CSV table of C-alpha atoms in Angstrom, one decimal:
chain,number,residue,atom,x,y,z
I,384,UNK,CA,0.1,0.0,0.2
I,385,UNK,CA,0.9,3.6,-0.2
I,386,UNK,CA,3.2,5.2,2.7
I,387,UNK,CA,3.8,8.7,3.9
I,388,UNK,CA,6.8,10.6,3.6
I,389,UNK,CA,7.2,13.8,5.3
I,390,UNK,CA,10.1,16.3,4.9
I,391,UNK,CA,10.4,18.7,8.0
I,392,UNK,CA,12.8,21.0,6.4
I,393,UNK,CA,15.7,23.6,7.2
I,394,UNK,CA,16.0,24.9,10.6
I,395,UNK,CA,15.3,28.7,11.0
I,396,UNK,CA,18.8,29.6,12.1
I,397,UNK,CA,19.9,30.1,8.4
I,398,UNK,CA,21.8,28.1,5.7
I,399,UNK,CA,23.9,24.9,6.4
I,400,UNK,CA,27.1,25.8,8.0
I,401,UNK,CA,30.2,23.7,6.5
I,402,UNK,CA,33.5,23.3,8.4
I,403,UNK,CA,36.4,21.1,8.8
I,404,UNK,CA,35.9,17.9,10.8
I,405,UNK,CA,38.6,16.6,13.4
I,406,UNK,CA,39.6,13.1,13.2
I,407,UNK,CA,38.4,12.4,16.7
I,408,UNK,CA,34.8,13.9,16.2
I,409,UNK,CA,31.6,11.9,15.9
I,410,UNK,CA,31.3,13.2,12.4
I,411,UNK,CA,33.5,12.0,9.6
I,412,UNK,CA,36.6,9.9,9.5
I,413,UNK,CA,39.4,10.7,7.1
I,414,UNK,CA,39.0,8.3,4.4
I,415,UNK,CA,41.0,7.4,1.2
I,416,UNK,CA,38.5,7.8,-1.5
I,417,UNK,CA,40.5,6.2,-4.1
I,418,UNK,CA,40.9,3.0,-2.0
I,419,UNK,CA,37.0,3.1,-1.4
I,420,UNK,CA,36.4,3.3,-5.1
I,421,UNK,CA,38.7,0.5,-6.1
I,422,UNK,CA,37.5,-1.9,-3.4
I,423,UNK,CA,33.8,-1.1,-4.6
I,424,UNK,CA,34.8,-1.8,-8.3
I,425,UNK,CA,36.7,-5.0,-7.7
I,426,UNK,CA,35.9,-7.3,-10.6
I,427,UNK,CA,35.7,-10.6,-8.3
I,428,UNK,CA,34.8,-11.2,-4.7
I,429,UNK,CA,37.4,-12.6,-2.4
I,430,UNK,CA,37.0,-14.7,0.9
I,431,UNK,CA,35.0,-12.5,3.6
I,432,UNK,CA,33.1,-10.4,0.9
I,433,UNK,CA,29.5,-10.1,1.1
I,434,UNK,CA,27.9,-10.7,-2.0
I,435,UNK,CA,24.5,-11.5,-3.7
I,436,UNK,CA,23.2,-14.5,-5.7
I,437,UNK,CA,20.3,-13.6,-7.9
I,438,UNK,CA,17.9,-16.1,-9.3
I,439,UNK,CA,14.9,-13.7,-10.2
I,440,UNK,CA,13.1,-10.8,-8.7
I,441,UNK,CA,11.7,-12.8,-5.8
I,442,UNK,CA,14.7,-15.0,-5.2
I,443,UNK,CA,17.7,-12.9,-4.2
I,444,UNK,CA,20.1,-14.2,-1.7
I,445,UNK,CA,22.7,-12.3,0.4
I,446,UNK,CA,25.8,-14.2,1.8
I,447,UNK,CA,29.2,-13.6,3.2
I,448,UNK,CA,31.7,-15.7,1.4
I,449,UNK,CA,33.6,-18.1,3.5
I,450,UNK,CA,36.1,-20.5,2.2
I,451,UNK,CA,34.9,-24.2,2.9
I,452,UNK,CA,31.4,-23.1,3.3
I,453,UNK,CA,28.4,-24.2,1.5
I,454,UNK,CA,25.1,-22.2,1.0
I,455,UNK,CA,21.8,-24.2,0.3
I,456,UNK,CA,18.7,-22.7,-1.4
I,457,UNK,CA,16.1,-23.9,-3.7
I,458,UNK,CA,18.4,-23.6,-6.7
I,459,UNK,CA,20.9,-26.1,-5.4
I,460,UNK,CA,24.0,-26.2,-2.9
I,461,UNK,CA,26.8,-23.4,-3.9
I,462,UNK,CA,30.2,-24.0,-2.5
I,463,UNK,CA,31.7,-20.5,-1.7
I,464,UNK,CA,34.9,-22.0,-3.0
I,465,UNK,CA,33.5,-21.9,-6.3
I,466,UNK,CA,32.3,-18.4,-5.9
I,467,UNK,CA,35.5,-16.8,-4.5
I,468,UNK,CA,37.5,-15.3,-7.4
I,469,UNK,CA,34.7,-15.6,-10.0
I,470,UNK,CA,33.9,-12.4,-11.9
I,471,UNK,CA,30.9,-10.3,-10.9
I,472,UNK,CA,27.9,-11.0,-13.4
I,473,UNK,CA,28.8,-14.6,-14.0
I,474,UNK,CA,26.6,-17.4,-14.0
I,475,UNK,CA,27.3,-19.7,-11.0
I,476,UNK,CA,26.0,-23.2,-10.7
I,477,UNK,CA,25.7,-26.0,-8.1
I,478,UNK,CA,28.3,-28.8,-8.4
I,479,UNK,CA,25.3,-31.1,-8.8
I,480,UNK,CA,22.2,-30.4,-10.6
I,481,UNK,CA,20.0,-27.3,-9.7
I,482,UNK,CA,19.8,-24.0,-11.7
I,483,UNK,CA,22.3,-21.3,-12.3
I,484,UNK,CA,22.4,-18.0,-10.2
I,485,UNK,CA,23.8,-14.7,-10.9
I,486,UNK,CA,27.0,-13.5,-8.8
I,487,UNK,CA,26.4,-9.7,-8.1
I,488,UNK,CA,27.7,-7.2,-5.9
I,489,UNK,CA,25.7,-6.4,-2.9
I,490,UNK,CA,24.2,-3.0,-3.8
I,491,UNK,CA,21.8,-1.4,-1.4
I,492,UNK,CA,18.9,-2.2,-3.7
I,493,UNK,CA,19.9,-5.8,-3.6
I,494,UNK,CA,20.3,-5.7,0.3
I,495,UNK,CA,16.9,-4.3,0.6
I,496,UNK,CA,15.5,-7.1,-1.6
I,497,UNK,CA,17.2,-9.8,0.2
I,498,UNK,CA,17.3,-8.7,3.8
I,499,UNK,CA,15.5,-10.6,6.6
I,500,UNK,CA,12.7,-8.6,7.7
I,501,UNK,CA,12.7,-8.2,11.4
I,502,UNK,CA,10.6,-5.2,10.9
I,503,UNK,CA,8.4,-3.8,8.0
I,504,UNK,CA,11.0,-2.4,5.8
I,505,UNK,CA,11.1,0.8,3.5
I,506,UNK,CA,11.5,0.3,-0.1
I,507,UNK,CA,13.4,2.3,-3.0
I,508,UNK,CA,11.0,4.6,-4.0
I,509,UNK,CA,10.7,6.3,-0.5
I,510,UNK,CA,14.4,5.7,0.3
I,511,UNK,CA,15.2,7.7,-2.8
I,512,UNK,CA,13.0,10.5,-1.7
I,513,UNK,CA,14.5,10.4,1.6
I,514,UNK,CA,18.0,10.7,0.4
I,515,UNK,CA,17.2,13.7,-1.8
I,516,UNK,CA,15.3,15.6,1.0
I,517,UNK,CA,18.0,15.1,3.4
I,518,UNK,CA,20.6,16.0,0.9
I,519,UNK,CA,22.7,13.0,1.8
I,520,UNK,CA,26.1,13.0,0.3
I,521,UNK,CA,29.9,12.1,0.9
I,522,UNK,CA,31.1,13.6,4.2
I,523,UNK,CA,27.8,14.6,5.7
I,524,UNK,CA,26.7,13.2,9.0
I,525,UNK,CA,23.2,11.8,9.4
I,526,UNK,CA,21.2,10.4,12.5
I,527,UNK,CA,18.6,7.6,11.9
I,528,UNK,CA,16.3,6.6,14.6
I,529,UNK,CA,14.3,3.4,14.1
I,530,UNK,CA,17.1,1.1,12.5
I,531,UNK,CA,14.9,-1.8,12.2
I,532,UNK,CA,16.0,-4.0,9.6
I,533,UNK,CA,18.6,-1.9,8.2
I,534,UNK,CA,17.3,-1.4,4.8
I,535,UNK,CA,17.5,2.4,4.7
I,536,UNK,CA,20.8,2.4,6.6
I,537,UNK,CA,22.6,0.6,3.7
I,538,UNK,CA,21.5,3.2,1.3
I,539,UNK,CA,22.5,6.0,3.6
I,540,UNK,CA,26.0,4.6,3.9
I,541,UNK,CA,26.2,4.5,0.3
I,542,UNK,CA,25.3,8.0,-0.2
I,543,UNK,CA,27.7,9.2,2.7
I,544,UNK,CA,30.8,7.2,1.6
I,545,UNK,CA,33.5,8.3,1.3
I,546,UNK,CA,34.0,10.5,4.5
I,547,UNK,CA,30.4,10.5,6.1
I,548,UNK,CA,29.0,8.9,9.1
I,549,UNK,CA,25.7,7.3,9.9
I,550,UNK,CA,24.5,7.2,13.6
I,551,UNK,CA,21.7,4.9,13.7
I,552,UNK,CA,19.6,4.1,17.0
I,553,UNK,CA,17.3,1.3,17.7
I,554,UNK,CA,15.2,1.1,20.7
I,555,UNK,CA,14.9,-2.8,20.6
I,556,UNK,CA,18.0,-4.3,22.0
I,557,UNK,CA,18.1,-7.7,20.1
I,558,UNK,CA,17.1,-6.0,16.8
I,559,UNK,CA,20.0,-3.6,17.3
I,560,UNK,CA,22.5,-6.5,17.8
I,561,UNK,CA,21.2,-8.3,14.7
I,562,UNK,CA,21.5,-5.0,12.5
I,563,UNK,CA,25.0,-4.3,13.9
I,564,UNK,CA,26.0,-8.0,12.8
I,565,UNK,CA,24.4,-7.2,9.4
I,566,UNK,CA,26.5,-4.0,9.0
I,567,UNK,CA,29.6,-5.9,9.8
I,568,UNK,CA,28.7,-8.6,7.2
I,569,UNK,CA,28.0,-5.9,4.6
I,570,UNK,CA,31.5,-4.2,5.5
I,571,UNK,CA,29.9,-0.8,6.5
I,572,UNK,CA,31.3,-0.5,9.8
I,573,UNK,CA,33.5,2.5,8.4
I,574,UNK,CA,30.4,4.5,7.9
I,575,UNK,CA,27.6,3.2,10.1
I,576,UNK,CA,27.8,3.6,14.0
I,577,UNK,CA,24.8,1.3,15.5
I,578,UNK,CA,23.6,2.0,18.7
I,579,UNK,CA,20.8,0.7,21.1
I,580,UNK,CA,18.9,3.7,22.6
I,581,UNK,CA,15.5,5.3,23.0
I,582,UNK,CA,15.9,8.8,21.1
I,583,UNK,CA,12.4,10.0,22.4
I,584,UNK,CA,13.6,9.9,26.0
I,585,UNK,CA,17.4,10.0,26.0
I,586,UNK,CA,18.1,11.8,22.8
I,587,UNK,CA,21.0,11.3,20.5
I,588,UNK,CA,24.0,11.7,22.9
I,589,UNK,CA,25.8,15.0,23.8
I,590,UNK,CA,28.7,14.1,21.2
I,591,UNK,CA,26.3,14.8,18.4
I,592,UNK,CA,25.4,18.2,19.7
I,593,UNK,CA,25.5,20.8,16.6
I,594,UNK,CA,27.2,18.5,14.2
I,595,UNK,CA,24.6,16.6,12.4
I,596,UNK,CA,23.6,17.7,8.9
I,597,UNK,CA,20.4,15.7,8.7
I,598,UNK,CA,18.0,13.5,10.9
I,599,UNK,CA,15.5,10.5,9.7
I,600,UNK,CA,13.0,9.4,12.2
I,601,UNK,CA,11.0,6.1,11.4
I,602,UNK,CA,9.4,6.0,15.0
I,603,UNK,CA,5.9,5.5,16.1
I,604,UNK,CA,5.9,8.7,18.0
I,605,UNK,CA,8.5,11.0,16.0
I,606,UNK,CA,7.2,14.3,17.6
I,607,UNK,CA,8.7,13.2,20.8
I,608,UNK,CA,12.2,13.0,19.4
I,609,UNK,CA,12.0,16.6,17.9
I,610,UNK,CA,13.1,18.6,21.0
I,611,UNK,CA,16.3,16.2,20.9
I,612,UNK,CA,16.9,16.8,17.1
I,613,UNK,CA,17.1,20.7,17.8
I,614,UNK,CA,20.2,20.1,19.8
I,615,UNK,CA,22.2,18.1,17.4
I,616,UNK,CA,21.1,19.8,14.2
I,617,UNK,CA,23.5,22.3,12.5
I,618,UNK,CA,22.0,25.6,11.5
I,619,UNK,CA,20.0,24.9,8.3
I,620,UNK,CA,19.8,21.0,9.1
I,621,UNK,CA,17.0,18.9,7.9
I,622,UNK,CA,14.7,16.5,9.8
I,623,UNK,CA,12.6,13.7,7.7
I,624,UNK,CA,10.2,11.6,9.0
I,625,UNK,CA,8.3,8.5,7.7
I,626,UNK,CA,5.0,7.8,9.1
I,627,UNK,CA,2.1,5.5,7.9
I,628,UNK,CA,-0.9,7.4,9.4
I,629,UNK,CA,-1.8,10.9,8.9
I,630,UNK,CA,-2.4,11.5,12.8
I,631,UNK,CA,1.2,10.9,13.2
I,632,UNK,CA,2.3,13.3,10.5
I,633,UNK,CA,-0.2,16.0,12.0
I,634,UNK,CA,1.3,15.7,15.5
I,635,UNK,CA,4.9,15.9,14.0
I,636,UNK,CA,4.1,18.9,11.9
I,637,UNK,CA,2.4,20.7,14.9
I,638,UNK,CA,5.6,20.1,17.0
I,639,UNK,CA,7.9,21.4,14.2
I,640,UNK,CA,6.0,24.5,13.8
I,641,UNK,CA,5.8,25.3,17.4
I,642,UNK,CA,7.8,28.3,18.1
I,643,UNK,CA,9.0,28.6,14.6
I,644,UNK,CA,11.8,26.6,14.9
I,645,UNK,CA,11.5,24.8,11.7
I,646,UNK,CA,10.5,26.2,8.1
I,647,UNK,CA,8.9,24.6,5.0
I,648,UNK,CA,7.1,21.7,6.5
I,649,UNK,CA,5.7,19.6,3.7
I,650,UNK,CA,4.3,16.1,3.3
I,651,UNK,CA,5.0,13.5,0.3
I,652,UNK,CA,3.2,10.5,-0.8
I,653,UNK,CA,5.4,8.4,-3.1
I,654,UNK,CA,3.8,5.8,-5.2
I,655,UNK,CA,5.9,3.3,-7.5
I,656,UNK,CA,4.3,1.2,-10.3
I,657,UNK,CA,5.7,-1.7,-11.9
I,658,UNK,CA,5.4,-2.3,-15.6
I,659,UNK,CA,6.0,-5.4,-17.5
I,660,UNK,CA,7.8,-5.2,-20.6
I,661,UNK,CA,7.0,-7.7,-23.3
C-alpha cells in the first residue's frame, strides 16, 4: 500500500554551516576515496566479501563468502570456494544439478530485496526521496532513529561514503544487535555507527550536539524526538520522518511549527508502479 513521507525541512537559524571535521569527532573519519572506489569496483569477490546470488526478482540471496562453506537454497548447493574469484555478473552453478544464479555486487537495492524482515521495511521509492530531501552526500553526518532491519541504513551508507557517518539508533536491543551484525557482514562499519537507545527519551547523545546535517525518524511517535533533534542539528539542518498514519504526521508537523523553529514543513506520498515489458 501507499506510505507517507514527510520532509520537515531547514531549521530557521539559516543556511547550512560547513566546516572542517576533526579526526576525533563523531562526524566524519578521514577516508582514502581512491581505495574505497577501487574496493567497490573490484572485478571479483574474495574470501570474506558480502555478495548477492540473484535468481529472479523474488529469489535474491545475500551471503558472506567463507572458504569451505556451502550455501543451500532451492536452486541447489553453492560452494563458496566456487564463488570466490568468479567475476561479478557470472552465472554460477551448484556442483550437482540445480539451476544457475547470477553472482552480483551487494548494492543497497539488492540488500533491501534480500534482507531478513525483522520489521516492516522501507523500499526504494521512499528511500530515494529520503536521500534527496536530506541531501545525503559524501562527508555528511546523518542520524537515523529506528534502524529496524537496516534497509534504509545501507542506502544512507552508500550516499555518505567516503568520509561521512551514519549514527543509527534502535530501541529494541536484540534488533540492534542483529542489525550491527548485518552491517559488519556488509562491510559498512567504517560508515555506520549502530547504537541501542531510545532517542525519544534520551536523545542522540551530547557528542552529536551541533554536528549533524540531517535526521531521519522512523518511529511510532516521532514528535517526541524533535526537541532532541534541535540540539544536534547544525543551523539549516533537516529532519525527515516516515509515518504510515496521517495522525502521526499531524502531531509531528505541529511540534515542528511550534515556536517557529523549522521552516518549509511539507508532506509527500510516493507511489511506484511496476510495468511489464513484453
